[in-house]
PDB file of C-alpha atoms in Angstrom:
ATOM      1  CA  MET A  63      -0.099   0.187   0.174  1.00 78.00           C
ATOM      2  CA  LYS A  64       1.165   3.578  -0.783  1.00 78.00           C
ATOM      3  CA  LYS A  65       2.206   5.079   1.945  1.00 82.00           C
ATOM      4  CA  TYR A  66       0.969   8.826   2.957  1.00 90.00           C
ATOM      5  CA  THR A  67       2.971  11.039   5.444  1.00 92.00           C
ATOM      6  CA  ASP A  68       0.845  13.936   7.678  1.00 94.00           C
ATOM      7  CA  THR A  69       3.300  16.856   7.411  1.00 94.00           C
ATOM      8  CA  GLY A  70       1.534  18.398  10.372  1.00 95.00           C
ATOM      9  CA  LYS A  71      -2.055  19.184  11.232  1.00 96.00           C
ATOM     10  CA  LYS A  72      -3.600  22.172   9.640  1.00 97.00           C
ATOM     11  CA  ASP A  73      -7.535  23.565   9.513  1.00 97.00           C
ATOM     12  CA  THR A  74      -8.481  23.624   5.851  1.00 98.00           C
ATOM     13  CA  ARG A  75      -9.986  26.885   6.750  1.00 98.00           C
ATOM     14  CA  SER A  76      -6.552  28.225   6.946  1.00 98.00           C
ATOM     15  CA  GLY A  77      -6.038  26.889   3.187  1.00 98.00           C
ATOM     16  CA  TYR A  78      -8.978  28.697   1.913  1.00 98.00           C
ATOM     17  CA  GLY A  79      -7.134  31.907   3.713  1.00 98.00           C
ATOM     18  CA  ALA A  80      -3.838  31.098   2.243  1.00 98.00           C
ATOM     19  CA  GLY A  81      -5.193  30.745  -1.369  1.00 98.00           C
ATOM     20  CA  MET A  82      -6.928  34.021  -0.723  1.00 98.00           C
ATOM     21  CA  THR A  83      -3.316  35.333  -0.628  1.00 98.00           C
ATOM     22  CA  VAL A  84      -2.726  34.083  -3.467  1.00 98.00           C
ATOM     23  CA  LEU A  85      -5.124  35.369  -5.555  1.00 98.00           C
ATOM     24  CA  GLY A  86      -4.985  39.033  -4.234  1.00 98.00           C
ATOM     25  CA  ARG A  87      -1.514  39.024  -5.497  1.00 98.00           C
ATOM     26  CA  THR A  88      -2.275  37.232  -8.638  1.00 98.00           C
ATOM     27  CA  ASN A  89      -5.746  38.183  -9.457  1.00 98.00           C
ATOM     28  CA  PRO A  90      -6.977  41.548  -9.675  1.00 98.00           C
ATOM     29  CA  ASP A  91     -10.189  40.684 -10.304  1.00 98.00           C
ATOM     30  CA  VAL A  92     -11.099  38.674  -6.917  1.00 98.00           C
ATOM     31  CA  VAL A  93     -12.732  40.317  -4.283  1.00 98.00           C
ATOM     32  CA  ALA A  94     -13.907  38.774  -1.026  1.00 98.00           C
ATOM     33  CA  LEU A  95     -17.095  39.784   1.230  1.00 98.00           C
ATOM     34  CA  CYS A  96     -17.701  38.647   4.532  1.00 97.00           C
ATOM     35  CA  ALA A  97     -20.298  38.498   6.871  1.00 96.00           C
ATOM     36  CA  ASP A  98     -18.144  39.401  10.349  1.00 94.00           C
ATOM     37  CA  LEU A  99     -16.147  36.490  10.369  1.00 94.00           C
ATOM     38  CA  ILE A 100     -12.674  37.204   9.046  1.00 95.00           C
ATOM     39  CA  GLY A 101     -10.652  35.410  11.829  1.00 94.00           C
ATOM     40  CA  SER A 102     -12.506  32.260  11.510  1.00 94.00           C
ATOM     41  CA  LEU A 103     -11.933  32.706   7.788  1.00 95.00           C
ATOM     42  CA  LYS A 104      -8.333  33.347   8.152  1.00 97.00           C
ATOM     43  CA  ILE A 105      -8.669  35.983   5.438  1.00 97.00           C
ATOM     44  CA  GLN A 106      -6.699  38.961   7.395  1.00 97.00           C
ATOM     45  CA  GLU A 107      -3.789  39.006   4.944  1.00 98.00           C
ATOM     46  CA  PHE A 108      -6.125  39.316   1.985  1.00 98.00           C
ATOM     47  CA  ILE A 109      -7.661  42.227   3.606  1.00 98.00           C
ATOM     48  CA  ASP A 110      -4.613  43.719   4.800  1.00 98.00           C
ATOM     49  CA  GLU A 111      -2.796  43.484   1.086  1.00 98.00           C
ATOM     50  CA  ASN A 112      -6.069  44.388  -0.715  1.00 98.00           C
ATOM     51  CA  PRO A 113      -8.371  46.547   1.438  1.00 98.00           C
ATOM     52  CA  GLU A 114     -10.230  48.193  -1.439  1.00 98.00           C
ATOM     53  CA  ARG A 115     -10.860  44.565  -2.320  1.00 98.00           C
ATOM     54  CA  PHE A 116     -12.752  43.266   0.599  1.00 98.00           C
ATOM     55  CA  PHE A 117     -16.417  44.383   1.928  1.00 98.00           C
ATOM     56  CA  GLN A 118     -17.516  43.475   5.338  1.00 97.00           C
ATOM     57  CA  VAL A 119     -21.359  42.900   5.318  1.00 97.00           C
ATOM     58  CA  GLY A 120     -21.536  41.853   8.715  1.00 96.00           C
ATOM     59  CA  ILE A 121     -24.021  39.512   9.685  1.00 95.00           C
ATOM     60  CA  ALA A 122     -26.191  40.103   6.878  1.00 97.00           C
ATOM     61  CA  GLU A 123     -26.003  37.080   5.006  1.00 97.00           C
ATOM     62  CA  ALA A 124     -28.612  36.917   2.215  1.00 97.00           C
ATOM     63  CA  ASN A 125     -27.712  40.696   1.461  1.00 97.00           C
ATOM     64  CA  MET A 126     -23.893  39.322   0.851  1.00 98.00           C
ATOM     65  CA  MET A 127     -25.143  36.814  -2.039  1.00 98.00           C
ATOM     66  CA  GLY A 128     -27.365  39.696  -3.836  1.00 98.00           C
ATOM     67  CA  ILE A 129     -23.978  41.996  -3.417  1.00 98.00           C
ATOM     68  CA  ALA A 130     -21.621  39.125  -5.049  1.00 98.00           C
ATOM     69  CA  ALA A 131     -24.184  38.471  -7.524  1.00 98.00           C
ATOM     70  CA  GLY A 132     -24.225  42.174  -8.403  1.00 98.00           C
ATOM     71  CA  LEU A 133     -20.534  42.400  -8.663  1.00 98.00           C
ATOM     72  CA  THR A 134     -20.203  39.615 -11.356  1.00 98.00           C
ATOM     73  CA  ILE A 135     -21.990  42.282 -13.526  1.00 96.00           C
ATOM     74  CA  GLY A 136     -18.960  44.440 -13.010  1.00 93.00           C
ATOM     75  CA  GLU A 137     -16.682  41.539 -14.137  1.00 96.00           C
ATOM     76  CA  LYS A 138     -15.223  41.246 -10.578  1.00 98.00           C
ATOM     77  CA  ILE A 139     -14.887  37.566  -9.277  1.00 98.00           C
ATOM     78  CA  PRO A 140     -16.251  37.723  -5.488  1.00 98.00           C
ATOM     79  CA  PHE A 141     -15.961  34.916  -2.960  1.00 98.00           C
ATOM     80  CA  THR A 142     -18.422  35.240  -0.332  1.00 98.00           C
ATOM     81  CA  GLY A 143     -17.208  33.987   3.088  1.00 97.00           C
ATOM     82  CA  THR A 144     -19.163  32.841   6.548  1.00 97.00           C
ATOM     83  CA  PHE A 145     -20.400  29.350   8.209  1.00 97.00           C
ATOM     84  CA  ALA A 146     -21.632  26.554   5.805  1.00 97.00           C
ATOM     85  CA  ASN A 147     -24.451  26.599   7.635  1.00 96.00           C
ATOM     86  CA  PHE A 148     -25.149  30.745   7.048  1.00 97.00           C
ATOM     87  CA  SER A 149     -23.767  29.958   3.742  1.00 97.00           C
ATOM     88  CA  THR A 150     -26.782  27.754   2.373  1.00 98.00           C
ATOM     89  CA  GLY A 151     -29.648  27.187   4.247  1.00 95.00           C
ATOM     90  CA  ARG A 152     -30.326  30.509   5.528  1.00 95.00           C
ATOM     91  CA  VAL A 153     -29.616  32.416   2.149  1.00 98.00           C
ATOM     92  CA  TYR A 154     -30.733  29.473  -0.163  1.00 98.00           C
ATOM     93  CA  ASP A 155     -33.293  31.853  -1.531  1.00 97.00           C
ATOM     94  CA  GLN A 156     -30.870  34.230  -2.309  1.00 98.00           C
ATOM     95  CA  ILE A 157     -28.544  31.731  -4.084  1.00 98.00           C
ATOM     96  CA  ARG A 158     -31.253  30.306  -6.014  1.00 98.00           C
ATOM     97  CA  GLN A 159     -32.754  33.005  -7.703  1.00 98.00           C
ATOM     98  CA  SER A 160     -29.600  35.652  -7.697  1.00 98.00           C
ATOM     99  CA  ILE A 161     -26.357  33.366  -8.537  1.00 98.00           C
ATOM    100  CA  ALA A 162     -27.482  29.966  -9.657  1.00 98.00           C
ATOM    101  CA  TYR A 163     -30.439  30.639 -12.203  1.00 98.00           C
ATOM    102  CA  SER A 164     -28.587  33.210 -13.918  1.00 96.00           C
ATOM    103  CA  GLY A 165     -25.262  31.460 -13.792  1.00 97.00           C
ATOM    104  CA  LYS A 166     -23.104  34.142 -12.102  1.00 98.00           C
ATOM    105  CA  ASN A 167     -19.688  33.839 -11.295  1.00 98.00           C
ATOM    106  CA  VAL A 168     -20.290  33.706  -7.666  1.00 98.00           C
ATOM    107  CA  LYS A 169     -17.806  31.646  -5.181  1.00 98.00           C
ATOM    108  CA  ILE A 170     -19.523  30.629  -1.809  1.00 98.00           C
ATOM    109  CA  CYS A 171     -16.832  29.894   0.355  1.00 98.00           C
ATOM    110  CA  ALA A 172     -18.357  27.696   3.359  1.00 98.00           C
ATOM    111  CA  SER A 173     -16.033  27.260   6.386  1.00 97.00           C
ATOM    112  CA  HIS A 174     -16.835  25.263   9.953  1.00 97.00           C
ATOM    113  CA  ALA A 175     -18.872  22.741   7.716  1.00 97.00           C
ATOM    114  CA  GLY A 176     -20.145  19.279   9.453  1.00 96.00           C
ATOM    115  CA  LEU A 177     -20.088  17.649  12.446  1.00 96.00           C
ATOM    116  CA  THR A 178     -16.224  18.788  13.454  1.00 95.00           C
ATOM    117  CA  LEU A 179     -17.383  22.252  13.992  1.00 92.00           C
ATOM    118  CA  GLY A 180     -17.562  20.655  17.465  1.00 91.00           C
ATOM    119  CA  GLU A 181     -19.051  22.483  20.401  1.00 88.00           C
ATOM    120  CA  ASP A 182     -21.147  24.795  19.166  1.00 87.00           C
ATOM    121  CA  GLY A 183     -23.608  22.133  18.810  1.00 89.00           C
ATOM    122  CA  ALA A 184     -26.379  21.288  16.418  1.00 92.00           C
ATOM    123  CA  THR A 185     -27.812  24.702  15.287  1.00 92.00           C
ATOM    124  CA  HIS A 186     -24.133  25.411  13.428  1.00 94.00           C
ATOM    125  CA  GLN A 187     -23.463  22.187  12.073  1.00 95.00           C
ATOM    126  CA  ILE A 188     -24.801  21.963   8.893  1.00 96.00           C
ATOM    127  CA  LEU A 189     -24.905  18.267   7.584  1.00 97.00           C
ATOM    128  CA  GLU A 190     -27.254  18.868   4.736  1.00 97.00           C
ATOM    129  CA  ASP A 191     -25.607  21.339   2.664  1.00 98.00           C
ATOM    130  CA  ILE A 192     -24.434  19.263   0.141  1.00 98.00           C
ATOM    131  CA  GLY A 193     -27.214  18.118  -1.098  1.00 98.00           C
ATOM    132  CA  LEU A 194     -28.495  21.606  -0.718  1.00 98.00           C
ATOM    133  CA  MET A 195     -25.886  22.853  -3.277  1.00 98.00           C
ATOM    134  CA  LYS A 196     -25.660  19.823  -5.791  1.00 98.00           C
ATOM    135  CA  MET A 197     -29.350  20.114  -6.465  1.00 98.00           C
ATOM    136  CA  LEU A 198     -29.023  23.701  -7.896  1.00 98.00           C
ATOM    137  CA  PRO A 199     -28.460  23.296 -11.899  1.00 98.00           C
ATOM    138  CA  GLY A 200     -24.957  24.368 -13.149  1.00 98.00           C
ATOM    139  CA  MET A 201     -23.596  24.298  -9.343  1.00 98.00           C
ATOM    140  CA  THR A 202     -19.979  22.841  -8.375  1.00 98.00           C
ATOM    141  CA  VAL A 203     -19.860  21.354  -5.457  1.00 98.00           C
ATOM    142  CA  ILE A 204     -16.358  20.751  -4.121  1.00 98.00           C
ATOM    143  CA  ASN A 205     -15.188  19.279  -0.484  1.00 98.00           C
ATOM    144  CA  PRO A 206     -11.248  19.314  -0.245  1.00 98.00           C
ATOM    145  CA  CYS A 207      -9.738  17.094   2.190  1.00 98.00           C
ATOM    146  CA  ASP A 208      -6.447  19.212   3.633  1.00 98.00           C
ATOM    147  CA  TYR A 209      -5.232  22.233   4.317  1.00 98.00           C
ATOM    148  CA  ASN A 210      -3.359  21.873   0.681  1.00 98.00           C
ATOM    149  CA  GLN A 211      -5.872  20.594  -1.317  1.00 98.00           C
ATOM    150  CA  THR A 212      -7.880  23.288  -0.049  1.00 98.00           C
ATOM    151  CA  LYS A 213      -5.655  26.123  -1.114  1.00 98.00           C
ATOM    152  CA  ALA A 214      -4.662  24.575  -4.290  1.00 98.00           C
ATOM    153  CA  ALA A 215      -9.005  24.134  -4.675  1.00 98.00           C
ATOM    154  CA  THR A 216      -9.187  28.250  -3.718  1.00 98.00           C
ATOM    155  CA  ILE A 217      -6.678  28.906  -6.637  1.00 98.00           C
ATOM    156  CA  ALA A 218      -8.826  26.952  -9.270  1.00 98.00           C
ATOM    157  CA  ILE A 219     -12.017  28.391  -8.410  1.00 98.00           C
ATOM    158  CA  ALA A 220     -11.181  31.759  -9.572  1.00 98.00           C
ATOM    159  CA  GLU A 221     -10.416  30.609 -13.101  1.00 98.00           C
ATOM    160  CA  HIS A 222     -13.735  28.589 -13.271  1.00 98.00           C
ATOM    161  CA  GLU A 223     -16.354  30.163 -15.386  1.00 98.00           C
ATOM    162  CA  GLY A 224     -19.632  29.892 -12.792  1.00 98.00           C
ATOM    163  CA  PRO A 225     -21.130  29.382  -9.600  1.00 98.00           C
ATOM    164  CA  VAL A 226     -19.143  27.175  -7.004  1.00 98.00           C
ATOM    165  CA  TYR A 227     -19.851  25.919  -3.123  1.00 98.00           C
ATOM    166  CA  LEU A 228     -16.500  25.464  -1.989  1.00 98.00           C
ATOM    167  CA  ARG A 229     -16.853  23.714   1.513  1.00 98.00           C
ATOM    168  CA  PHE A 230     -14.184  23.235   4.256  1.00 98.00           C
ATOM    169  CA  GLY A 231     -13.573  23.035   8.258  1.00 96.00           C
ATOM    170  CA  ARG A 232     -12.460  24.511  11.210  1.00 95.00           C
ATOM    171  CA  PRO A 233     -10.318  21.631  13.301  1.00 96.00           C
ATOM    172  CA  ALA A 234      -6.855  20.603  12.236  1.00 96.00           C
ATOM    173  CA  VAL A 235      -6.585  17.904  10.558  1.00 97.00           C
ATOM    174  CA  ALA A 236      -4.049  15.947   8.498  1.00 97.00           C
ATOM    175  CA  ASN A 237      -2.191  17.395   5.657  1.00 98.00           C
ATOM    176  CA  PHE A 238      -1.028  14.854   3.424  1.00 97.00           C
ATOM    177  CA  THR A 239      -1.542  16.184  -0.333  1.00 97.00           C
ATOM    178  CA  PRO A 240       1.568  17.584  -2.529  1.00 96.00           C
ATOM    179  CA  GLU A 241       1.954  21.194  -1.459  1.00 95.00           C
ATOM    180  CA  ASP A 242       2.705  21.948  -5.331  1.00 92.00           C
ATOM    181  CA  GLN A 243      -0.292  20.249  -6.358  1.00 94.00           C
ATOM    182  CA  LYS A 244      -2.149  21.531  -9.525  1.00 92.00           C
ATOM    183  CA  PHE A 245      -6.023  20.988  -8.681  1.00 98.00           C
ATOM    184  CA  GLU A 246      -8.685  19.794 -11.156  1.00 98.00           C
ATOM    185  CA  ILE A 247     -12.106  20.591 -11.051  1.00 98.00           C
ATOM    186  CA  GLY A 248     -14.028  17.025 -11.471  1.00 98.00           C
ATOM    187  CA  LYS A 249     -11.090  14.723 -11.573  1.00 98.00           C
ATOM    188  CA  ALA A 250     -11.010  12.100  -8.727  1.00 98.00           C
ATOM    189  CA  LEU A 251      -7.435  11.275  -7.254  1.00 98.00           C
ATOM    190  CA  LEU A 252      -6.510   7.518  -6.451  1.00 97.00           C
ATOM    191  CA  LEU A 253      -4.640   7.398  -3.409  1.00 97.00           C
ATOM    192  CA  ASN A 254      -4.483   3.817  -3.388  1.00 97.00           C
ATOM    193  CA  GLU A 255      -5.243   0.973  -6.094  1.00 97.00           C
ATOM    194  CA  GLY A 256      -6.844  -2.133  -4.728  1.00 97.00           C
ATOM    195  CA  THR A 257      -8.804  -5.207  -5.697  1.00 98.00           C
ATOM    196  CA  ASP A 258     -11.226  -6.021  -3.111  1.00 98.00           C
ATOM    197  CA  VAL A 259     -13.403  -2.767  -2.516  1.00 98.00           C
ATOM    198  CA  THR A 260     -13.377   0.695  -3.281  1.00 98.00           C
ATOM    199  CA  ILE A 261     -13.812   3.233  -0.756  1.00 98.00           C
ATOM    200  CA  VAL A 262     -14.328   6.854  -2.422  1.00 98.00           C
ATOM    201  CA  ALA A 263     -14.118   9.554   0.427  1.00 98.00           C
ATOM    202  CA  THR A 264     -14.297  13.272   0.806  1.00 98.00           C
ATOM    203  CA  GLY A 265     -13.366  16.148   2.888  1.00 98.00           C
ATOM    204  CA  HIS A 266     -11.916  15.402   6.203  1.00 97.00           C
ATOM    205  CA  LEU A 267     -12.980  11.357   5.302  1.00 98.00           C
ATOM    206  CA  VAL A 268     -10.343  10.753   3.226  1.00 98.00           C
ATOM    207  CA  TRP A 269      -7.763  10.742   5.516  1.00 98.00           C
ATOM    208  CA  GLU A 270      -9.792   8.238   7.754  1.00 98.00           C
ATOM    209  CA  ALA A 271     -10.333   6.216   4.485  1.00 98.00           C
ATOM    210  CA  LEU A 272      -6.264   6.147   4.376  1.00 98.00           C
ATOM    211  CA  ILE A 273      -5.938   4.813   7.707  1.00 97.00           C
ATOM    212  CA  ALA A 274      -8.820   2.298   7.623  1.00 98.00           C
ATOM    213  CA  ALA A 275      -7.418   0.664   4.035  1.00 98.00           C
ATOM    214  CA  GLU A 276      -4.005   0.362   6.144  1.00 97.00           C
ATOM    215  CA  ALA A 277      -5.788  -1.392   8.994  1.00 97.00           C
ATOM    216  CA  LEU A 278      -7.651  -3.787   6.428  1.00 98.00           C
ATOM    217  CA  GLU A 279      -4.663  -4.561   3.817  1.00 97.00           C
ATOM    218  CA  ASN A 280      -3.049  -6.099   7.698  1.00 97.00           C
ATOM    219  CA  GLN A 281      -6.292  -8.603   7.431  1.00 97.00           C
ATOM    220  CA  GLY A 282      -5.725  -9.419   3.985  1.00 98.00           C
ATOM    221  CA  ILE A 283      -8.317  -6.867   1.974  1.00 98.00           C
ATOM    222  CA  SER A 284      -6.658  -4.703  -0.976  1.00 98.00           C
ATOM    223  CA  ALA A 285      -8.678  -1.333  -0.873  1.00 98.00           C
ATOM    224  CA  GLU A 286      -8.722   0.947  -3.559  1.00 98.00           C
ATOM    225  CA  VAL A 287      -8.894   4.602  -2.014  1.00 98.00           C
ATOM    226  CA  ILE A 288     -10.334   7.178  -4.111  1.00 98.00           C
ATOM    227  CA  ASP A 289     -10.249  11.161  -2.985  1.00 98.00           C
ATOM    228  CA  ILE A 290     -13.745  12.829  -4.387  1.00 98.00           C
ATOM    229  CA  HIS A 291     -12.913  16.186  -4.190  1.00 98.00           C
ATOM    230  CA  THR A 292     -15.291  17.682  -6.374  1.00 98.00           C
ATOM    231  CA  ILE A 293     -18.738  16.246  -5.882  1.00 98.00           C
ATOM    232  CA  LYS A 294     -20.113  17.965  -8.409  1.00 98.00           C
ATOM    233  CA  PRO A 295     -19.383  17.402 -11.309  1.00 98.00           C
ATOM    234  CA  LEU A 296     -18.385  13.865 -10.241  1.00 98.00           C
ATOM    235  CA  ASP A 297     -15.755  11.865 -11.742  1.00 98.00           C
ATOM    236  CA  GLU A 298     -18.018   8.712 -13.194  1.00 98.00           C
ATOM    237  CA  GLU A 299     -15.168   7.675 -15.189  1.00 98.00           C
ATOM    238  CA  ALA A 300     -13.633   7.170 -11.893  1.00 98.00           C
ATOM    239  CA  VAL A 301     -16.059   5.214  -9.750  1.00 98.00           C
ATOM    240  CA  LEU A 302     -16.955   2.673 -12.829  1.00 98.00           C
ATOM    241  CA  ALA A 303     -13.677   2.035 -13.473  1.00 98.00           C
ATOM    242  CA  SER A 304     -12.868   1.290  -9.851  1.00 98.00           C
ATOM    243  CA  VAL A 305     -15.737  -0.915  -9.039  1.00 98.00           C
ATOM    244  CA  ALA A 306     -15.408  -2.541 -12.412  1.00 98.00           C
ATOM    245  CA  LYS A 307     -12.260  -3.851 -10.667  1.00 98.00           C
ATOM    246  CA  THR A 308     -13.157  -4.405  -7.276  1.00 98.00           C
ATOM    247  CA  GLY A 309     -17.012  -5.396  -7.441  1.00 98.00           C
ATOM    248  CA  CYS A 310     -18.182  -3.136  -4.725  1.00 98.00           C
ATOM    249  CA  ILE A 311     -17.783   0.080  -2.612  1.00 98.00           C
ATOM    250  CA  VAL A 312     -17.680   2.154   0.614  1.00 98.00           C
ATOM    251  CA  THR A 313     -18.497   5.815   0.539  1.00 98.00           C
ATOM    252  CA  ALA A 314     -17.671   7.884   3.210  1.00 98.00           C
ATOM    253  CA  GLU A 315     -18.583  11.513   4.203  1.00 98.00           C
ATOM    254  CA  GLU A 316     -19.158  14.141   7.110  1.00 98.00           C
ATOM    255  CA  HIS A 317     -22.683  14.651   5.710  1.00 98.00           C
ATOM    256  CA  ASN A 318     -25.739  13.465   5.956  1.00 97.00           C
ATOM    257  CA  TYR A 319     -26.035  10.360   3.999  1.00 95.00           C
ATOM    258  CA  TYR A 320     -29.529  11.669   2.329  1.00 97.00           C
ATOM    259  CA  GLY A 321     -28.468  13.981  -0.347  1.00 97.00           C
ATOM    260  CA  GLY A 322     -24.788  13.626   0.066  1.00 98.00           C
ATOM    261  CA  LEU A 323     -21.506  11.904  -1.930  1.00 98.00           C
ATOM    262  CA  GLY A 324     -22.837   8.799  -1.244  1.00 98.00           C
ATOM    263  CA  GLU A 325     -26.567   9.148  -3.327  1.00 98.00           C
ATOM    264  CA  SER A 326     -24.479  10.460  -6.242  1.00 98.00           C
ATOM    265  CA  VAL A 327     -22.465   7.356  -5.972  1.00 98.00           C
ATOM    266  CA  ALA A 328     -25.384   5.534  -5.640  1.00 98.00           C
ATOM    267  CA  ARG A 329     -27.258   6.695  -9.234  1.00 98.00           C
ATOM    268  CA  VAL A 330     -24.202   6.573 -10.868  1.00 98.00           C
ATOM    269  CA  LEU A 331     -24.043   2.748 -10.082  1.00 98.00           C
ATOM    270  CA  VAL A 332     -27.347   1.913 -10.863  1.00 98.00           C
ATOM    271  CA  GLN A 333     -27.402   3.365 -14.296  1.00 98.00           C
ATOM    272  CA  ASN A 334     -24.569   1.936 -15.005  1.00 98.00           C
ATOM    273  CA  HIS A 335     -22.500  -0.984 -12.995  1.00 98.00           C
ATOM    274  CA  PRO A 336     -24.308  -1.907  -9.781  1.00 98.00           C
ATOM    275  CA  VAL A 337     -22.625  -3.647  -6.868  1.00 98.00           C
ATOM    276  CA  PRO A 338     -23.236  -3.448  -3.356  1.00 98.00           C
ATOM    277  CA  GLN A 339     -22.644  -0.354  -1.494  1.00 98.00           C
ATOM    278  CA  GLU A 340     -22.370   0.433   1.791  1.00 98.00           C
ATOM    279  CA  PHE A 341     -22.652   4.192   3.321  1.00 98.00           C
ATOM    280  CA  VAL A 342     -20.347   6.266   6.442  1.00 98.00           C
ATOM    281  CA  ALA A 343     -22.456   9.087   6.531  1.00 98.00           C
ATOM    282  CA  VAL A 344     -24.766  10.612   9.265  1.00 98.00           C
ATOM    283  CA  LYS A 345     -27.728   8.986   9.464  1.00 97.00           C
ATOM    284  CA  ASP A 346     -30.850  11.566   9.438  1.00 97.00           C
ATOM    285  CA  SER A 347     -29.926  13.134  12.113  1.00 97.00           C
ATOM    286  CA  PHE A 348     -28.885  16.851  13.861  1.00 96.00           C
ATOM    287  CA  GLY A 349     -25.541  16.539  15.090  1.00 96.00           C
ATOM    288  CA  GLU A 350     -24.862  17.518  18.949  1.00 96.00           C
ATOM    289  CA  SER A 351     -22.150  19.846  21.050  1.00 95.00           C
ATOM    290  CA  GLY A 352     -18.929  18.050  21.669  1.00 96.00           C
ATOM    291  CA  THR A 353     -15.282  17.735  20.812  1.00 95.00           C
ATOM    292  CA  PRO A 354     -14.814  16.502  16.747  1.00 95.00           C
ATOM    293  CA  ALA A 355     -13.323  13.690  17.549  1.00 94.00           C
ATOM    294  CA  GLN A 356     -16.226  12.328  20.355  1.00 96.00           C
ATOM    295  CA  LEU A 357     -19.038  13.087  17.315  1.00 96.00           C
ATOM    296  CA  MET A 358     -16.740  11.574  14.949  1.00 97.00           C
ATOM    297  CA  GLU A 359     -16.851   8.535  17.225  1.00 97.00           C
ATOM    298  CA  LYS A 360     -20.454   8.689  18.552  1.00 97.00           C
ATOM    299  CA  TYR A 361     -21.826   9.499  14.366  1.00 98.00           C
ATOM    300  CA  GLU A 362     -19.117   6.868  13.116  1.00 98.00           C
ATOM    301  CA  LEU A 363     -17.312   8.947  10.721  1.00 98.00           C
ATOM    302  CA  ASN A 364     -14.117   7.671  11.185  1.00 98.00           C
ATOM    303  CA  ASN A 365     -11.724   4.623  10.095  1.00 98.00           C
ATOM    304  CA  LYS A 366     -12.954   2.603  12.326  1.00 98.00           C
ATOM    305  CA  ALA A 367     -16.366   3.115  10.588  1.00 98.00           C
ATOM    306  CA  ILE A 368     -15.014   2.294   6.854  1.00 98.00           C
ATOM    307  CA  VAL A 369     -13.298  -0.707   8.368  1.00 98.00           C
ATOM    308  CA  LYS A 370     -16.707  -2.231   9.528  1.00 98.00           C
ATOM    309  CA  ALA A 371     -18.636  -0.911   6.329  1.00 98.00           C
ATOM    310  CA  VAL A 372     -16.081  -2.486   4.537  1.00 98.00           C
ATOM    311  CA  GLU A 373     -16.272  -5.978   6.327  1.00 98.00           C
ATOM    312  CA  LYS A 374     -20.303  -5.562   5.760  1.00 98.00           C
ATOM    313  CA  VAL A 375     -20.180  -4.733   1.770  1.00 98.00           C
ATOM    314  CA  LEU A 376     -17.617  -7.728   1.177  1.00 98.00           C
ATOM    315  CA  LYS A 377     -20.462  -9.890   2.183  1.00 98.00           C
ATOM    316  CA  ARG A 378     -22.682  -8.805  -0.420  1.00 96.00           C
ATOM    317  CA  LYS A 379     -20.069  -9.346  -3.037  1.00 92.00           C
TER     318      LYS A 379
END
């Protein structure tokens, strides 16, 4: 099995901030908007270097989406920033009507997604945002796995014409993808080749999938691990090529299993190559307050849960 090294835990929101700093220096059309969360979004350096290209909207997220849509008419590339809960659920009408419907070139950047927001609890832990956003026609949905990939994704979406939802998180997690990577929207990454089972994971669950694959190898099970950073458009070719070898699949995500990556994969399989599938995801519930590790354990969103799902799906081959 190919080995990956955690070069030092970093939060993915800092990857977003680092990407914005690069864009501030390289793309004069990029502007940033924030709903009173500069520190949480890690964009102070962008603001210091480009004060005339920053708009502090305050706690008025719906306003922020409308302003961002308007800025695109003047050929600007607006990046909106707030928590994932407030980037989607609170402003869904504005996104649908003012951004998605007319294909506005707005980048909706959402931090503190999923359960790993932690102690703030269920009101802030959105677990349905991927579903909300992928249902919007023309919306690209990206969920990177670590600091380096989030930085690369932030830079890449500035070159993509059309609305994008970029999802990232609060906690420090393993940083293991290449620092100098080129991020290709819609292209899955094969992290480990295997023959017995396919594991496709997104976001924080990618590192957990690699840990699970190592544990499975010790049991004599060969797991193929794929990083699906772009949930829409999904790399259907990568999924189908893998299951053609392995004959079964486990999907892993920090999201409700309704509307998430797993359902997108299931659609591809049932239309092209039906195989047994198991889901590692939140099972139709809200979250609760707790540390990220406690919550990922309780809601079965870690490497142990992935191993368990693999053992279950192998019995169905």
